Coordinates of C-alpha atoms in Angstrom, one line a residue:
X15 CA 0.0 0.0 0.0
X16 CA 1.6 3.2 -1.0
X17 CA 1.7 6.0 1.3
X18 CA -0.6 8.4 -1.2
X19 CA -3.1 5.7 -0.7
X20 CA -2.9 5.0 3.0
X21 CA -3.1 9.1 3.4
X22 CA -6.4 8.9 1.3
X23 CA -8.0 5.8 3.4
X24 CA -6.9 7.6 7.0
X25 CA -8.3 10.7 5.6
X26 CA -11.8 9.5 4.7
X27 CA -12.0 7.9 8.3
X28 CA -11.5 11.4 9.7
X29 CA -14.3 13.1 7.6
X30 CA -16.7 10.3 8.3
X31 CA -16.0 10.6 12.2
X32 CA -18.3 12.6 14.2
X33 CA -17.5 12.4 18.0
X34 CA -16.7 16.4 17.8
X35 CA -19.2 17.5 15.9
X36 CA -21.0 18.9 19.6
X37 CA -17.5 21.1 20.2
X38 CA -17.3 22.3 17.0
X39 CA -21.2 23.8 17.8
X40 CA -20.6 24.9 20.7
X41 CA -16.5 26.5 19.5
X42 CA -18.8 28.4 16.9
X43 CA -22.1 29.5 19.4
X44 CA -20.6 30.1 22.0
X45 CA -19.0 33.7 21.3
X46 CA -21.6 34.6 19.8
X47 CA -23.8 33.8 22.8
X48 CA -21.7 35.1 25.4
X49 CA -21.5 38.6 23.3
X50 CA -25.2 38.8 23.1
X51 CA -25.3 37.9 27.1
X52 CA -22.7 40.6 28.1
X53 CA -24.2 43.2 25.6
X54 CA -27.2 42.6 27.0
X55 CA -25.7 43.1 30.5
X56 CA -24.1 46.2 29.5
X57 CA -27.5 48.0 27.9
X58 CA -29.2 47.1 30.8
X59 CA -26.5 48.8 33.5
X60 CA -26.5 51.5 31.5
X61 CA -30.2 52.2 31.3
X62 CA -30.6 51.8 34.6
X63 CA -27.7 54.3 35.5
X64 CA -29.3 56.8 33.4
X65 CA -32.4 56.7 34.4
X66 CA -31.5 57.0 38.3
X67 CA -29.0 59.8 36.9
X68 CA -32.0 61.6 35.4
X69 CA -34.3 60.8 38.4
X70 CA -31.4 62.0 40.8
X71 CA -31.3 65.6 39.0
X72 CA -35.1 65.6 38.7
X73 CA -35.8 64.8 42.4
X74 CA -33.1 67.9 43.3
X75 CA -34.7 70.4 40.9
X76 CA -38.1 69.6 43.4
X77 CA -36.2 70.5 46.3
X78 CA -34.6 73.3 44.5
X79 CA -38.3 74.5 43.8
X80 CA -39.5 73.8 47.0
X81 CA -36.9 76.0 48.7
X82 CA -35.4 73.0 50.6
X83 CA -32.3 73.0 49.3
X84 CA -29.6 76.0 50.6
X85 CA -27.7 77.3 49.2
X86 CA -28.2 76.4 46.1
X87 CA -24.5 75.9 44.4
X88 CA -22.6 74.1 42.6
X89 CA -21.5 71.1 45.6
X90 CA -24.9 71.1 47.5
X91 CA -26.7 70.6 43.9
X92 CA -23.9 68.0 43.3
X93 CA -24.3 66.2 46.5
X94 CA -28.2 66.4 46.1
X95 CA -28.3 64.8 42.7
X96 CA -25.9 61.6 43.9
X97 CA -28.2 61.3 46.8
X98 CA -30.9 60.1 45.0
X99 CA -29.1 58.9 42.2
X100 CA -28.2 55.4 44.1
X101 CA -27.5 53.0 41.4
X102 CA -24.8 55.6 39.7
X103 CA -21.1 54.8 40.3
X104 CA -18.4 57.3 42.0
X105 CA -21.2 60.0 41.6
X106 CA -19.7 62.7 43.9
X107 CA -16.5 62.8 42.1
X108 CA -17.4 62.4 38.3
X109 CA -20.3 64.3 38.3
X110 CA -20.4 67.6 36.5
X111 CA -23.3 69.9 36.8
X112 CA -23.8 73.5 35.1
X113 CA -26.9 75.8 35.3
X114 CA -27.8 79.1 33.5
X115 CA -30.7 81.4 33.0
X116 CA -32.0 81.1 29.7
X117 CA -34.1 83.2 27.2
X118 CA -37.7 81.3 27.2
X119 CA -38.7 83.2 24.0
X120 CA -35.5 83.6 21.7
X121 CA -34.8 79.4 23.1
X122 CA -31.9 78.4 21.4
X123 CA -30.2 74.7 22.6
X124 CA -27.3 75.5 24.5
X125 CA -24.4 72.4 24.0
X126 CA -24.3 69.2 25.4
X127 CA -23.0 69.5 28.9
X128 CA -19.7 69.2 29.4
X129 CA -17.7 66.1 32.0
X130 CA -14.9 65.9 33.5
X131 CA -12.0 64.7 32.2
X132 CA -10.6 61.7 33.9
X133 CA -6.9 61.5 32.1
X134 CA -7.0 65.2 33.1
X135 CA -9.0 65.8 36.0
X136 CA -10.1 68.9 34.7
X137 CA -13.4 70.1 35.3
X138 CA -15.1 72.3 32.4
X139 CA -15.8 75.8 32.3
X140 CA -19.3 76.1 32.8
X141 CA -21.8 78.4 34.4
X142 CA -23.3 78.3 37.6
X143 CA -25.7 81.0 38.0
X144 CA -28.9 80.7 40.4
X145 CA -30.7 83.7 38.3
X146 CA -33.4 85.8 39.3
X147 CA -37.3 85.8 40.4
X148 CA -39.7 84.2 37.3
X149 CA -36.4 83.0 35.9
X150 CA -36.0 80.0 33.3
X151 CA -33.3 77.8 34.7
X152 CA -31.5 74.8 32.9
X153 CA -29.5 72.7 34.4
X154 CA -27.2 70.4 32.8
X155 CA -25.3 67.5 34.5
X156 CA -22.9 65.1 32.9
X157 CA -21.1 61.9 34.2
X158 CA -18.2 59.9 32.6
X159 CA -19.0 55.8 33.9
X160 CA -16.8 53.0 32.9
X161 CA -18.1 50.5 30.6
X162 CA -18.1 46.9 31.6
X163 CA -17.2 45.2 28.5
X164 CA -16.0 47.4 26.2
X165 CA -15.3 45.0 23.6
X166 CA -19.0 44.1 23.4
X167 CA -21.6 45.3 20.3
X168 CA -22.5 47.9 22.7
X169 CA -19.8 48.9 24.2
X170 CA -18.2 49.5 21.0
X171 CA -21.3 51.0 19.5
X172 CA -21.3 54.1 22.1
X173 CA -19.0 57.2 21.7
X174 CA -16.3 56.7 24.5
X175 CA -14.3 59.9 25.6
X176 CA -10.6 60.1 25.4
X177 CA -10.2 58.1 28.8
X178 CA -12.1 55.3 27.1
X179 CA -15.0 56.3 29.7
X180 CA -18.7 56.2 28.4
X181 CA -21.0 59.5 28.8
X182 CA -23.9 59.9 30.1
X183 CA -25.6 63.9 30.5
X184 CA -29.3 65.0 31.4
X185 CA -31.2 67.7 31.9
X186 CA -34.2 69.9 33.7
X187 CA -35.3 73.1 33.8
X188 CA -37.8 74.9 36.3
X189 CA -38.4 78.6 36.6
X190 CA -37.4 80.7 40.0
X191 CA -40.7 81.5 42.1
X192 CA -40.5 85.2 43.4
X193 CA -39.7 85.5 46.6
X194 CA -42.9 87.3 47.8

Protein backbone atom coordinates (compact mmCIF):
# COMPACT_ATOMS: atom_id res chain seq x y z
CA UNK A 1 0.00 0.00 0.00
CA UNK A 2 1.57 3.23 -1.03
CA UNK A 3 1.67 6.00 1.34
CA UNK A 4 -0.61 8.41 -1.24
CA UNK A 5 -3.15 5.68 -0.65
CA UNK A 6 -2.92 5.03 3.02
CA UNK A 7 -3.11 9.10 3.43
CA UNK A 8 -6.37 8.85 1.30
CA UNK A 9 -7.96 5.81 3.36
CA UNK A 10 -6.89 7.61 7.01
CA UNK A 11 -8.27 10.71 5.64
CA UNK A 12 -11.83 9.48 4.66
CA UNK A 13 -11.99 7.94 8.26
CA UNK A 14 -11.52 11.45 9.66
CA UNK A 15 -14.29 13.05 7.59
CA UNK A 16 -16.66 10.29 8.27
CA UNK A 17 -16.02 10.60 12.16
CA UNK A 18 -18.35 12.63 14.15
CA UNK A 19 -17.54 12.40 18.05
CA UNK A 20 -16.66 16.36 17.82
CA UNK A 21 -19.25 17.55 15.86
CA UNK A 22 -20.98 18.94 19.60
CA UNK A 23 -17.54 21.09 20.19
CA UNK A 24 -17.31 22.33 16.97
CA UNK A 25 -21.16 23.78 17.78
CA UNK A 26 -20.55 24.89 20.70
CA UNK A 27 -16.54 26.45 19.47
CA UNK A 28 -18.82 28.42 16.86
CA UNK A 29 -22.11 29.50 19.35
CA UNK A 30 -20.62 30.06 21.96
CA UNK A 31 -19.01 33.74 21.35
CA UNK A 32 -21.57 34.64 19.75
CA UNK A 33 -23.85 33.83 22.82
CA UNK A 34 -21.69 35.10 25.42
CA UNK A 35 -21.49 38.56 23.31
CA UNK A 36 -25.16 38.79 23.13
CA UNK A 37 -25.27 37.89 27.13
CA UNK A 38 -22.67 40.62 28.13
CA UNK A 39 -24.16 43.20 25.59
CA UNK A 40 -27.16 42.63 27.05
CA UNK A 41 -25.75 43.14 30.54
CA UNK A 42 -24.14 46.25 29.50
CA UNK A 43 -27.53 47.96 27.88
CA UNK A 44 -29.16 47.15 30.83
CA UNK A 45 -26.52 48.84 33.45
CA UNK A 46 -26.47 51.48 31.53
CA UNK A 47 -30.21 52.17 31.26
CA UNK A 48 -30.58 51.79 34.62
CA UNK A 49 -27.74 54.31 35.52
CA UNK A 50 -29.34 56.82 33.42
CA UNK A 51 -32.42 56.66 34.44
CA UNK A 52 -31.46 56.97 38.35
CA UNK A 53 -29.01 59.76 36.91
CA UNK A 54 -31.98 61.59 35.43
CA UNK A 55 -34.32 60.76 38.37
CA UNK A 56 -31.40 61.98 40.78
CA UNK A 57 -31.34 65.57 39.01
CA UNK A 58 -35.11 65.56 38.74
CA UNK A 59 -35.82 64.79 42.40
CA UNK A 60 -33.12 67.90 43.27
CA UNK A 61 -34.68 70.40 40.87
CA UNK A 62 -38.10 69.56 43.37
CA UNK A 63 -36.16 70.54 46.34
CA UNK A 64 -34.61 73.29 44.47
CA UNK A 65 -38.33 74.49 43.84
CA UNK A 66 -39.54 73.76 47.00
CA UNK A 67 -36.89 76.03 48.66
CA UNK A 68 -35.43 73.00 50.63
CA UNK A 69 -32.29 72.98 49.33
CA UNK A 70 -29.64 76.02 50.63
CA UNK A 71 -27.74 77.34 49.23
CA UNK A 72 -28.24 76.37 46.08
CA UNK A 73 -24.54 75.90 44.45
CA UNK A 74 -22.63 74.06 42.61
CA UNK A 75 -21.54 71.05 45.60
CA UNK A 76 -24.91 71.15 47.46
CA UNK A 77 -26.68 70.55 43.88
CA UNK A 78 -23.88 67.96 43.26
CA UNK A 79 -24.30 66.18 46.48
CA UNK A 80 -28.19 66.37 46.10
CA UNK A 81 -28.33 64.81 42.65
CA UNK A 82 -25.90 61.61 43.86
CA UNK A 83 -28.18 61.31 46.82
CA UNK A 84 -30.90 60.12 45.04
CA UNK A 85 -29.05 58.87 42.20
CA UNK A 86 -28.22 55.38 44.09
CA UNK A 87 -27.51 53.01 41.40
CA UNK A 88 -24.83 55.59 39.74
CA UNK A 89 -21.11 54.77 40.32
CA UNK A 90 -18.35 57.29 42.00
CA UNK A 91 -21.17 60.04 41.56
CA UNK A 92 -19.71 62.73 43.89
CA UNK A 93 -16.50 62.80 42.07
CA UNK A 94 -17.35 62.43 38.32
CA UNK A 95 -20.29 64.31 38.35
CA UNK A 96 -20.44 67.65 36.53
CA UNK A 97 -23.32 69.87 36.77
CA UNK A 98 -23.85 73.46 35.14
CA UNK A 99 -26.94 75.79 35.35
CA UNK A 100 -27.79 79.11 33.55
CA UNK A 101 -30.67 81.37 33.00
CA UNK A 102 -31.99 81.14 29.67
CA UNK A 103 -34.15 83.25 27.17
CA UNK A 104 -37.74 81.34 27.18
CA UNK A 105 -38.72 83.25 23.95
CA UNK A 106 -35.46 83.60 21.68
CA UNK A 107 -34.81 79.44 23.14
CA UNK A 108 -31.86 78.45 21.37
CA UNK A 109 -30.22 74.69 22.58
CA UNK A 110 -27.34 75.51 24.47
CA UNK A 111 -24.40 72.43 24.00
CA UNK A 112 -24.27 69.24 25.40
CA UNK A 113 -23.00 69.51 28.89
CA UNK A 114 -19.71 69.17 29.39
CA UNK A 115 -17.70 66.09 32.01
CA UNK A 116 -14.85 65.94 33.47
CA UNK A 117 -12.04 64.71 32.17
CA UNK A 118 -10.62 61.71 33.93
CA UNK A 119 -6.90 61.48 32.11
CA UNK A 120 -7.00 65.24 33.13
CA UNK A 121 -8.98 65.79 35.98
CA UNK A 122 -10.06 68.93 34.70
CA UNK A 123 -13.43 70.09 35.30
CA UNK A 124 -15.08 72.27 32.39
CA UNK A 125 -15.78 75.84 32.26
CA UNK A 126 -19.28 76.08 32.76
CA UNK A 127 -21.84 78.43 34.43
CA UNK A 128 -23.27 78.26 37.61
CA UNK A 129 -25.75 80.96 38.00
CA UNK A 130 -28.89 80.72 40.38
CA UNK A 131 -30.73 83.69 38.34
CA UNK A 132 -33.45 85.83 39.26
CA UNK A 133 -37.30 85.76 40.38
CA UNK A 134 -39.72 84.19 37.26
CA UNK A 135 -36.44 83.01 35.95
CA UNK A 136 -35.99 79.95 33.26
CA UNK A 137 -33.28 77.85 34.70
CA UNK A 138 -31.55 74.82 32.89
CA UNK A 139 -29.52 72.73 34.37
CA UNK A 140 -27.16 70.38 32.76
CA UNK A 141 -25.25 67.46 34.53
CA UNK A 142 -22.85 65.10 32.86
CA UNK A 143 -21.05 61.86 34.18
CA UNK A 144 -18.20 59.87 32.57
CA UNK A 145 -19.04 55.79 33.90
CA UNK A 146 -16.84 52.99 32.94
CA UNK A 147 -18.06 50.49 30.60
CA UNK A 148 -18.11 46.90 31.62
CA UNK A 149 -17.22 45.16 28.52
CA UNK A 150 -15.96 47.38 26.16
CA UNK A 151 -15.32 45.01 23.58
CA UNK A 152 -19.00 44.14 23.37
CA UNK A 153 -21.57 45.29 20.29
CA UNK A 154 -22.55 47.90 22.69
CA UNK A 155 -19.84 48.92 24.23
CA UNK A 156 -18.24 49.52 20.98
CA UNK A 157 -21.25 51.01 19.46
CA UNK A 158 -21.31 54.11 22.14
CA UNK A 159 -18.98 57.21 21.66
CA UNK A 160 -16.33 56.73 24.51
CA UNK A 161 -14.27 59.92 25.63
CA UNK A 162 -10.65 60.06 25.41
CA UNK A 163 -10.17 58.15 28.80
CA UNK A 164 -12.07 55.30 27.11
CA UNK A 165 -15.03 56.28 29.72
CA UNK A 166 -18.70 56.20 28.43
CA UNK A 167 -20.95 59.50 28.80
CA UNK A 168 -23.92 59.91 30.13
CA UNK A 169 -25.60 63.90 30.54
CA UNK A 170 -29.29 64.99 31.40
CA UNK A 171 -31.23 67.68 31.93
CA UNK A 172 -34.16 69.94 33.72
CA UNK A 173 -35.28 73.05 33.85
CA UNK A 174 -37.85 74.87 36.30
CA UNK A 175 -38.43 78.55 36.57
CA UNK A 176 -37.41 80.67 39.96
CA UNK A 177 -40.69 81.46 42.07
CA UNK A 178 -40.45 85.17 43.38
CA UNK A 179 -39.69 85.54 46.64
CA UNK A 180 -42.89 87.30 47.83
Amino acid sequence: MSILSKLRSTSRRFWRRDDGNSTIEFVVIFPAFAMLMMGGYEIGYYTVSHAMMDRGLDLAMRDVRLGMLTPVNAETLKSSVCKYAKYVGGCESNLHIAMEPVDAVGFTPPPMAACIDKSTHAVPDTTFEDGDENELMLVRACITVNPIFPTTWIGGALQPTGSGDLVMSTTAAFVNEPNT
